[in-house]
PDB file of C-alpha atoms in Angstrom:
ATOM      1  CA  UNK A   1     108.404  72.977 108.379  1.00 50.00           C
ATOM      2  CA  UNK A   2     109.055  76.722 107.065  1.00 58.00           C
ATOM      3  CA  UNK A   3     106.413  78.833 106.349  1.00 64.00           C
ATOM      4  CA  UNK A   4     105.930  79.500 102.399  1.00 69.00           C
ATOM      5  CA  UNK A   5     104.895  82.926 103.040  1.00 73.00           C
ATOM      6  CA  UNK A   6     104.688  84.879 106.690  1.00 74.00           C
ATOM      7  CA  UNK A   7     103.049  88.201 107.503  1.00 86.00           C
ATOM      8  CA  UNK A   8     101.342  89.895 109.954  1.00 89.00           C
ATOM      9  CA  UNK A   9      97.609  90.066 109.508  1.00 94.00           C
ATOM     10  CA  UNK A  10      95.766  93.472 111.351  1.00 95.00           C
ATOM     11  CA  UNK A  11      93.071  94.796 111.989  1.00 96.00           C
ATOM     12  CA  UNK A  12      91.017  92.154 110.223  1.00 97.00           C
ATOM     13  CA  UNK A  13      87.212  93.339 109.846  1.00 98.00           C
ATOM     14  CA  UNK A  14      84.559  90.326 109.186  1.00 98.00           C
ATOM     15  CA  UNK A  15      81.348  90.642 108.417  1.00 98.00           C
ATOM     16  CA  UNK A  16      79.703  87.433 108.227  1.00 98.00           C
ATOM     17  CA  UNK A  17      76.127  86.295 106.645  1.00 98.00           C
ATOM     18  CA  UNK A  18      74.172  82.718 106.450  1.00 97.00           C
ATOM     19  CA  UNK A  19      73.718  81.682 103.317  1.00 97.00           C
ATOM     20  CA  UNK A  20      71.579  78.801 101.591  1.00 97.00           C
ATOM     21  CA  UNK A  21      74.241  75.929 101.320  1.00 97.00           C
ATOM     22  CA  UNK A  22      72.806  75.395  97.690  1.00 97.00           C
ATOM     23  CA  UNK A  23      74.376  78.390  96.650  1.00 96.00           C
ATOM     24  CA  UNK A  24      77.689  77.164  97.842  1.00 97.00           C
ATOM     25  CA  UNK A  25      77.894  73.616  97.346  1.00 96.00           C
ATOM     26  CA  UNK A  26      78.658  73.664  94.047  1.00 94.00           C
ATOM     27  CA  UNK A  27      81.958  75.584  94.725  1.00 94.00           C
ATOM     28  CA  UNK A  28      82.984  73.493  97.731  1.00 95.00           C
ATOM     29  CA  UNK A  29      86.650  72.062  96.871  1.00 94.00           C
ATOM     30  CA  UNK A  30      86.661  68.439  95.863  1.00 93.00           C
ATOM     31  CA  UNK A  31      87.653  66.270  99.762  1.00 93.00           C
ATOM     32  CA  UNK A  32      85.907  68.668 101.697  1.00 95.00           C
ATOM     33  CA  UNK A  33      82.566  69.439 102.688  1.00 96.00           C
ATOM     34  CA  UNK A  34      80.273  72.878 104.082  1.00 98.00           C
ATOM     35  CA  UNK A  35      81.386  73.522 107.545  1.00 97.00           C
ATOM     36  CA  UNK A  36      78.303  74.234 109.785  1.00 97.00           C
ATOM     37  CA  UNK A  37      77.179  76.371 113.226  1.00 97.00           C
ATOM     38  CA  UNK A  38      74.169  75.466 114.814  1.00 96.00           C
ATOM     39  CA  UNK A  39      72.954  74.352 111.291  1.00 97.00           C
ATOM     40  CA  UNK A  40      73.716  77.337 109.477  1.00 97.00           C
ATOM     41  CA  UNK A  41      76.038  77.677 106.560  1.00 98.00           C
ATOM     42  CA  UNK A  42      77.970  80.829 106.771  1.00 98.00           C
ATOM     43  CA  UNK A  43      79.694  83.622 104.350  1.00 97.00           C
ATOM     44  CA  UNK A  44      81.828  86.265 105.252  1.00 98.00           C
ATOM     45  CA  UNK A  45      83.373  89.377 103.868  1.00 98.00           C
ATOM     46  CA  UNK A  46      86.770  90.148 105.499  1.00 98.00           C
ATOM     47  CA  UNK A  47      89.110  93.029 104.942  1.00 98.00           C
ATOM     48  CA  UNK A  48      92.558  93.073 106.972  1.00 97.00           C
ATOM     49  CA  UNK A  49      96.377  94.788 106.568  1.00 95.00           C
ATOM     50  CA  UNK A  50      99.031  92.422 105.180  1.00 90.00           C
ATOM     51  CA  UNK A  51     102.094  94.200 107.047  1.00 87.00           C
ATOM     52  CA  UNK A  52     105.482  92.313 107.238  1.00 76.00           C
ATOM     53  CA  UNK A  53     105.194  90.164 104.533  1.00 69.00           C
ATOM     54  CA  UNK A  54     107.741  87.791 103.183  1.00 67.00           C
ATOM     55  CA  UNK A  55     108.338  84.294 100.966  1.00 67.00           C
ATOM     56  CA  UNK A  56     110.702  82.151 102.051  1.00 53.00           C
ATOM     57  CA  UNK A  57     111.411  84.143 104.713  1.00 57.00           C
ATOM     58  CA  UNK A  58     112.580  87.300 102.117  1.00 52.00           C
ATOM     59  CA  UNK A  59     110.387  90.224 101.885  1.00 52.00           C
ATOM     60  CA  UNK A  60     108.488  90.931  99.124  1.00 60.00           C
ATOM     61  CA  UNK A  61     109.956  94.283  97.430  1.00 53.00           C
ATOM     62  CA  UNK A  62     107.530  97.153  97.303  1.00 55.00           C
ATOM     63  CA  UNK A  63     104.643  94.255  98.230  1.00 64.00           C
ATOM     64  CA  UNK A  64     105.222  94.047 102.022  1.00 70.00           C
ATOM     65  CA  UNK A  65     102.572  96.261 103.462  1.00 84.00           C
ATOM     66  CA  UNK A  66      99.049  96.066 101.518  1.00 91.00           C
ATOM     67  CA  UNK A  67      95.265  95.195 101.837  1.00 95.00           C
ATOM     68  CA  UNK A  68      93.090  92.533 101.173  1.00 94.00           C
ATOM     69  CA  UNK A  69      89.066  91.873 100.661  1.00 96.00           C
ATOM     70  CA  UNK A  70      87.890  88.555 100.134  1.00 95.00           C
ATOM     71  CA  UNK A  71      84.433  86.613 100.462  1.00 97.00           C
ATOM     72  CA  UNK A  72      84.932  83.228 102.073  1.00 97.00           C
ATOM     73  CA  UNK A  73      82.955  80.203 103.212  1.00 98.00           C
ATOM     74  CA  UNK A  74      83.677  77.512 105.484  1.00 98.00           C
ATOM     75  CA  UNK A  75      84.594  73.910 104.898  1.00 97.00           C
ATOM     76  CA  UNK A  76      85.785  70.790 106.732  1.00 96.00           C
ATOM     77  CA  UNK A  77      87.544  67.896 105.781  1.00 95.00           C
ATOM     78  CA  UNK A  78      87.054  64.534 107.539  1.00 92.00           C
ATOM     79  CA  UNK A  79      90.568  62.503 108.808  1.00 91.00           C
ATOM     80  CA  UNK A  80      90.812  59.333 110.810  1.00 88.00           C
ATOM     81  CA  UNK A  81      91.836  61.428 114.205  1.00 84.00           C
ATOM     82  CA  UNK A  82      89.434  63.833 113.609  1.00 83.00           C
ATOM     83  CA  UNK A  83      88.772  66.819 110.611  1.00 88.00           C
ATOM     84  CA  UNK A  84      90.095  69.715 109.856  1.00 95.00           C
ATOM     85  CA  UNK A  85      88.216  72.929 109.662  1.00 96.00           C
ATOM     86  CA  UNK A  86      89.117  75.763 106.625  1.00 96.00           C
ATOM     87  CA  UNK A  87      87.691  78.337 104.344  1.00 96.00           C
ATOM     88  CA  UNK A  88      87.441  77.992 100.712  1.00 95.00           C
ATOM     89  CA  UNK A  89      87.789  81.438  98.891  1.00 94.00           C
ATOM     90  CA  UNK A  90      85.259  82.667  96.715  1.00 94.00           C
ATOM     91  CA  UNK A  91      87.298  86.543  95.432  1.00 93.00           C
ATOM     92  CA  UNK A  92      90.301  87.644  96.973  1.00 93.00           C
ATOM     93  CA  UNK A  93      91.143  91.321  96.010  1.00 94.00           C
ATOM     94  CA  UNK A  94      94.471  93.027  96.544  1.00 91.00           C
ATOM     95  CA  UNK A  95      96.169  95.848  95.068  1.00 91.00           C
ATOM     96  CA  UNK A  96      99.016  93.586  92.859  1.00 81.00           C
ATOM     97  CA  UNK A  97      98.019  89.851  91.383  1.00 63.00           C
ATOM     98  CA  UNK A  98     102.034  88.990  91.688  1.00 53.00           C
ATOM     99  CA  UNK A  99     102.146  88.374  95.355  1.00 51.00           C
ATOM    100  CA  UNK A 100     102.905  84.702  95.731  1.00 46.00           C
ATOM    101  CA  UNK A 101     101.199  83.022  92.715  1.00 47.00           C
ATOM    102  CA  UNK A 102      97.683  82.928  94.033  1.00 58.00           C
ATOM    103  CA  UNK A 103      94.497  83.353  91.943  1.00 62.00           C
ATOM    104  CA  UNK A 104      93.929  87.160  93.676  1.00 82.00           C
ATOM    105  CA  UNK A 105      92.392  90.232  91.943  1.00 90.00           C
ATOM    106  CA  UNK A 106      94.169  93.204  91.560  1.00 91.00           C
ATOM    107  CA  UNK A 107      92.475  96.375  91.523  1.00 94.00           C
ATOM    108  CA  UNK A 108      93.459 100.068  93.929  1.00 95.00           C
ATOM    109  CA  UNK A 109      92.800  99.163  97.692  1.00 96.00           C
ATOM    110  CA  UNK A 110      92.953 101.580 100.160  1.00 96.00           C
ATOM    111  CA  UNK A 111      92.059 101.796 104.227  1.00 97.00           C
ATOM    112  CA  UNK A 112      90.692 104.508 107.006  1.00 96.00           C
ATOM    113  CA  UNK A 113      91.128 103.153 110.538  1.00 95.00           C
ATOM    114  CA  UNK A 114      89.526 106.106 112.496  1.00 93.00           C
ATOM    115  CA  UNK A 115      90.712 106.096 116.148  1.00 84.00           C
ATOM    116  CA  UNK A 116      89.854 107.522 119.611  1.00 75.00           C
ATOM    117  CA  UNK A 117      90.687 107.523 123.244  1.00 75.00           C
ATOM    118  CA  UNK A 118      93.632 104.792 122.169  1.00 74.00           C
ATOM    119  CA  UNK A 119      91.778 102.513 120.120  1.00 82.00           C
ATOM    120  CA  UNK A 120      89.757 102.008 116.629  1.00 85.00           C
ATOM    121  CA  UNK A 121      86.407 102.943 116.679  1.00 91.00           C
ATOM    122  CA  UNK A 122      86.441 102.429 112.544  1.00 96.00           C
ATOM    123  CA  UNK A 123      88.045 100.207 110.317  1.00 97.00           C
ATOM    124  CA  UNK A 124      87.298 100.061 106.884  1.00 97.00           C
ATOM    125  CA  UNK A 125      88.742  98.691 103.691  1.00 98.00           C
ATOM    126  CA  UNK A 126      87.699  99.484 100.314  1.00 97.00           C
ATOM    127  CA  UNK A 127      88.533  98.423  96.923  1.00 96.00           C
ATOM    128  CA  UNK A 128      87.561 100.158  92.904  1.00 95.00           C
ATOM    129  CA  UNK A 129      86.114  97.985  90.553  1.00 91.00           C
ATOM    130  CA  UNK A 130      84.310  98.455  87.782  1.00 81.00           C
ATOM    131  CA  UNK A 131      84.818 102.335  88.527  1.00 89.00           C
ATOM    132  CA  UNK A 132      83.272 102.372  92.033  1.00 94.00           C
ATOM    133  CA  UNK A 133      84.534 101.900  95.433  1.00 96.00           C
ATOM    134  CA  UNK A 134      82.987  99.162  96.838  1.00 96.00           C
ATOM    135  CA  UNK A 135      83.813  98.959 100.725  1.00 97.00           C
ATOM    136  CA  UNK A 136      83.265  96.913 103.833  1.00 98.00           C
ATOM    137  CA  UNK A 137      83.243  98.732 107.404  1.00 98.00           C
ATOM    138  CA  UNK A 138      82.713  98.231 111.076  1.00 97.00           C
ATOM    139  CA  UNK A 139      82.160 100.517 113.576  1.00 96.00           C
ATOM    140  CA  UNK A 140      81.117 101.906 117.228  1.00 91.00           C
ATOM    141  CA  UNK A 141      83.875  98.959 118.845  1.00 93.00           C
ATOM    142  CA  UNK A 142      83.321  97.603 121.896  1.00 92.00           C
ATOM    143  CA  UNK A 143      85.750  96.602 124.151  1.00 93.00           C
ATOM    144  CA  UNK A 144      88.296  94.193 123.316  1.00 94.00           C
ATOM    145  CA  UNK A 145      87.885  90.412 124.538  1.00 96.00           C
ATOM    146  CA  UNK A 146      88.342  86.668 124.413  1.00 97.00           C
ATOM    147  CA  UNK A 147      86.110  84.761 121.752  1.00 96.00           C
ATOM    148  CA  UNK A 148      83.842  82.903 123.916  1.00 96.00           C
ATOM    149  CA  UNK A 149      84.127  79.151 123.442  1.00 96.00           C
ATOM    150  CA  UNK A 150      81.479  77.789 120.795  1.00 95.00           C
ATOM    151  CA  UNK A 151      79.991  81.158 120.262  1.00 97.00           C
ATOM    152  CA  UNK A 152      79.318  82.045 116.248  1.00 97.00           C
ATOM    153  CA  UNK A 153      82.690  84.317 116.300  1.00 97.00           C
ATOM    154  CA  UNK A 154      85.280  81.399 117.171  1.00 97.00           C
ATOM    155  CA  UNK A 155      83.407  79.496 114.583  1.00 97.00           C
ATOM    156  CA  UNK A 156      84.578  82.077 112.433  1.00 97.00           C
ATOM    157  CA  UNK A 157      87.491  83.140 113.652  1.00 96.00           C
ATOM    158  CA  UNK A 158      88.854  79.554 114.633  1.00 94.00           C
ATOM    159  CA  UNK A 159      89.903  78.082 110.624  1.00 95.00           C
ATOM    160  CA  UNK A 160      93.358  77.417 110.067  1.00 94.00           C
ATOM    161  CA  UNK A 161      93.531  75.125 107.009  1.00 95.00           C
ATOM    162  CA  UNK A 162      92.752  76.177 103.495  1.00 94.00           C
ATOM    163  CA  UNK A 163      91.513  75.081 100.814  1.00 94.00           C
ATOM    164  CA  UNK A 164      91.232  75.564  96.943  1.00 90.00           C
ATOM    165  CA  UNK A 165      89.461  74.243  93.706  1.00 85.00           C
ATOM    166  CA  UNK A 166      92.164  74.041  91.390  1.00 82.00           C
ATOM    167  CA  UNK A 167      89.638  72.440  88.909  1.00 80.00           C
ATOM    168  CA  UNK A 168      86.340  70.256  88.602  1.00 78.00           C
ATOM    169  CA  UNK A 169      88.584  67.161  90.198  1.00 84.00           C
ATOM    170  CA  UNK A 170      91.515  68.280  92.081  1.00 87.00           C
ATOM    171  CA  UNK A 171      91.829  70.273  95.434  1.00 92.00           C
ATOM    172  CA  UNK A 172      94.974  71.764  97.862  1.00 92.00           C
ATOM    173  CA  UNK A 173      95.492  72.203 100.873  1.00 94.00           C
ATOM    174  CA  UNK A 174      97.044  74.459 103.179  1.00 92.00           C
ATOM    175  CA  UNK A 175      98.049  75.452 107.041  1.00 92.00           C
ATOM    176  CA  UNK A 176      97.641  78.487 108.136  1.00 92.00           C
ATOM    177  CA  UNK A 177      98.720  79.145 112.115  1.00 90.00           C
ATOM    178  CA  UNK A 178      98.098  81.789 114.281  1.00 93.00           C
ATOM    179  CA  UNK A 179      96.682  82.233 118.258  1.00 93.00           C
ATOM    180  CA  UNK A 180      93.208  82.702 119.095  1.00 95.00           C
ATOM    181  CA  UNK A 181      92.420  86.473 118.139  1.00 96.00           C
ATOM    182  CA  UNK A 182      91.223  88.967 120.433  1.00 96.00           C
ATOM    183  CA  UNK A 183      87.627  90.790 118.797  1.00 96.00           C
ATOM    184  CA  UNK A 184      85.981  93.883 119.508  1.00 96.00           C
ATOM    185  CA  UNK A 185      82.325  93.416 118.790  1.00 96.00           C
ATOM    186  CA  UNK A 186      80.757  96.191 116.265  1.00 96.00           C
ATOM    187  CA  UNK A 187      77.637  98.130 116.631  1.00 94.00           C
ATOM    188  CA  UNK A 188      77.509  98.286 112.640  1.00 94.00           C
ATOM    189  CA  UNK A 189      78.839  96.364 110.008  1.00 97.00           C
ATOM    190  CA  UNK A 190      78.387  97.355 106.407  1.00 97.00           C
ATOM    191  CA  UNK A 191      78.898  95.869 103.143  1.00 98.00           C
ATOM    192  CA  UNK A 192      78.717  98.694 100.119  1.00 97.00           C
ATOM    193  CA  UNK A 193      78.791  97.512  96.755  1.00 95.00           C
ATOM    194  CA  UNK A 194      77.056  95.616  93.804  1.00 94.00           C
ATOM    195  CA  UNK A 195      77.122  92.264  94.777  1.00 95.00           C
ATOM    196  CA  UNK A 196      75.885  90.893  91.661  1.00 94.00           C
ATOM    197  CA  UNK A 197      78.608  92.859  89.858  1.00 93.00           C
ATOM    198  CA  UNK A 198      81.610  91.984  92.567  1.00 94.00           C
ATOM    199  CA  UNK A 199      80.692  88.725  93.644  1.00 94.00           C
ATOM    200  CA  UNK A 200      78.613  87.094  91.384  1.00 94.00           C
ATOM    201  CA  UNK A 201      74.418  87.042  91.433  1.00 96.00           C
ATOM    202  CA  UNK A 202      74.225  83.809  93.234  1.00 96.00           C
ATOM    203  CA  UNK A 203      75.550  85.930  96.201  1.00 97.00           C
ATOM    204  CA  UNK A 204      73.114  88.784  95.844  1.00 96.00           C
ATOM    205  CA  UNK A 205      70.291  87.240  98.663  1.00 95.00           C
ATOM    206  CA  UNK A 206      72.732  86.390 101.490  1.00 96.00           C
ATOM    207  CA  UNK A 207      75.067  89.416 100.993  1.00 97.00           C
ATOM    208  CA  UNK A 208      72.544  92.105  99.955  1.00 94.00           C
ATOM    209  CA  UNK A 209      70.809  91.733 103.592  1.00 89.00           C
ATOM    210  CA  UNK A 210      71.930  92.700 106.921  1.00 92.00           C
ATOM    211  CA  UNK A 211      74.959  91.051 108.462  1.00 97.00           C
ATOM    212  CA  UNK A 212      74.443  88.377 111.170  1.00 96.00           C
ATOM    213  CA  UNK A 213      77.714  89.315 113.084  1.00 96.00           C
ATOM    214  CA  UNK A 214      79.854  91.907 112.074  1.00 97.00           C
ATOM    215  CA  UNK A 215      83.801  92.440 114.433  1.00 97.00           C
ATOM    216  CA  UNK A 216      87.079  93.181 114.808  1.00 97.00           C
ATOM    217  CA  UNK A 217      89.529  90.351 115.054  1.00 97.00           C
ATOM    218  CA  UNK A 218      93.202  92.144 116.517  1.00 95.00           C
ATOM    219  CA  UNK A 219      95.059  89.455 114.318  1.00 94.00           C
ATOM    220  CA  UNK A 220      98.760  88.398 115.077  1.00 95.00           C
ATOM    221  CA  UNK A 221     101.544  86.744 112.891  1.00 90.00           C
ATOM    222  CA  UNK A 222     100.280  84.256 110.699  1.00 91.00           C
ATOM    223  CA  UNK A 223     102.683  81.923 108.811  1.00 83.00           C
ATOM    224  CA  UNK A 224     101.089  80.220 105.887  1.00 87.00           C
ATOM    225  CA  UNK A 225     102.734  76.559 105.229  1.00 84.00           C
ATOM    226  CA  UNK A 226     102.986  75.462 101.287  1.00 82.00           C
ATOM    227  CA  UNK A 227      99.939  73.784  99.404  1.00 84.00           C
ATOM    228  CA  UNK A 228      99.685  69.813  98.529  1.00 89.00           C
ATOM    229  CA  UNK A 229      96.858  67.717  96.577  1.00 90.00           C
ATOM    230  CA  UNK A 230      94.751  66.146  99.021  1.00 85.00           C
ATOM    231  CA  UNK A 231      93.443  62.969  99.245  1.00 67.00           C
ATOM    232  CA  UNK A 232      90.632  61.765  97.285  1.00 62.00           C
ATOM    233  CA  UNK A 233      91.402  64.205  94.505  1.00 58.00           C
ATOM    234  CA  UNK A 234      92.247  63.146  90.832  1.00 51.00           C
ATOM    235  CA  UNK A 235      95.703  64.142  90.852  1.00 45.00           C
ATOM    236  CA  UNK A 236      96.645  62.369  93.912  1.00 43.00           C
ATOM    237  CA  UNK A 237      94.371  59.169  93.171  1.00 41.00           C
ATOM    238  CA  UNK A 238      96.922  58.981  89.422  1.00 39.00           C
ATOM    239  CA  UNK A 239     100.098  60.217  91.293  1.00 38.00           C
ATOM    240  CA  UNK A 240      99.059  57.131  93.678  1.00 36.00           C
ATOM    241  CA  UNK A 241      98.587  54.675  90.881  1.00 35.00           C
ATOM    242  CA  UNK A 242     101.643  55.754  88.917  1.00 33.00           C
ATOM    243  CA  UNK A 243     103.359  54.891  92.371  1.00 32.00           C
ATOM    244  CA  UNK A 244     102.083  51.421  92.556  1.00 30.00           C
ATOM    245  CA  UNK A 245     103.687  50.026  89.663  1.00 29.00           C
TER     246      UNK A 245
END
């Protein structure tokens, strides 16, 4: 199957908080449930570089090189042969709303990758709303390495289905591929902005405290496969009916 849209995604920062699952469960997507690490129910705030990027396998004019911020969660949905781990979007900000028909925000985005002796040492995206930057940073990179199986950053880093509310009864679904990511591990991770005002107050605890893990993923291609209704949801339980008859 072709990818719906393909890009390369760089220098992807992630900061990444636990969270009270309360908070989130009400926004999980309908045929999925909260995705768990050693108990905990995780956030994160993720900037990265869109470079590359094309629909159908045609570029997007004047829209192929851009950022992106978004807060994410993680979720899991349960097959027979298994389940299939994703993230559920909470905001996704990028500079123009008429990428590819997603729900994004638009608002200015801009970057500063500061680097020495051959390799970042800061990345940092930023984005204005409500006529302030608000920005999310890492810095003081280690060395660049493996993710270390089960550790907290594969559980991160390691989601490659998506998934969206489209309403109060209906879900998609989506594949995203790539290869496991290099990291760099940060010294500091920092998340400036009003979270209440960006994000929503029910956000304010997790995301107004320190950072549990805060690094660098490298990134790598990532082709992003179309959408469908998943099972279980309201559209596909009537689409099913209508195709009993």
């Amino acid at each position: 199957m072709s990818a719906f849209v393909a890009a390369e995604w760089r220098q992807i920062v992630m900061l990444n908080f636990v969270a009270d699952p309360e908070v989130l469960k009400p926004l999980v997507p309908r045929g999925t449930e909260l995705d768990l690490w050693n108990g905990r129910t995780y956030l994160s705030v993720v900037g990265f570089l869109f470079l590359g990027t094309k629909v159908w396998g045609v570029p997007v004019p004047f829209h192929s090189r851009f950022e992106e911020v978004n807060l994410h969660f993680y979720v899991k949905r349960r097959m027979p042969a298994g389940g299939r781990r994703g993230v559920a979007f909470v905001r996704e900000f990028v500079p123009k709303r008429s990428l590819y028909g997603e729900p994004y925000t638009a608002c200015p985005t801009e970057h500063r990758i500061e680097v020495g002796q051959g390799d970042p040492g800061l990345v940092e995206y930023r984005g204005r709303l409500a006529g302030r930057w608000n920005c999310v940073r890492v810095e003081s990179l280690g060395p660049s390495t493996e993710l270390a199986p089960g550790s907290e950053e594969e559980f991160i880093a390691e989601h490659y289905w998506g998934y969206t509310a489209v309403d109060a009864t209906t879900s998609r679904e989506y594949e995203v591929r790539h290869p496991p990511w290099r990291i760099r591990h940060a010294e500091s991770g920092t998340l400036e902005c009003n979270v209440a005002e960006v994000y929503g107050s029910r956000f304010a605890t997790a995301l107004d405290g320190e950072p549990t893990s805060a690094f660098l993923a490298e990134g790598s291609r990532v082709p992003v496969h179309r959408g469908r209704v998943i099972p279980g949801t309201a559209e596909h339980e009537t689409a099913g009916r209508r195709d009993d008859r």
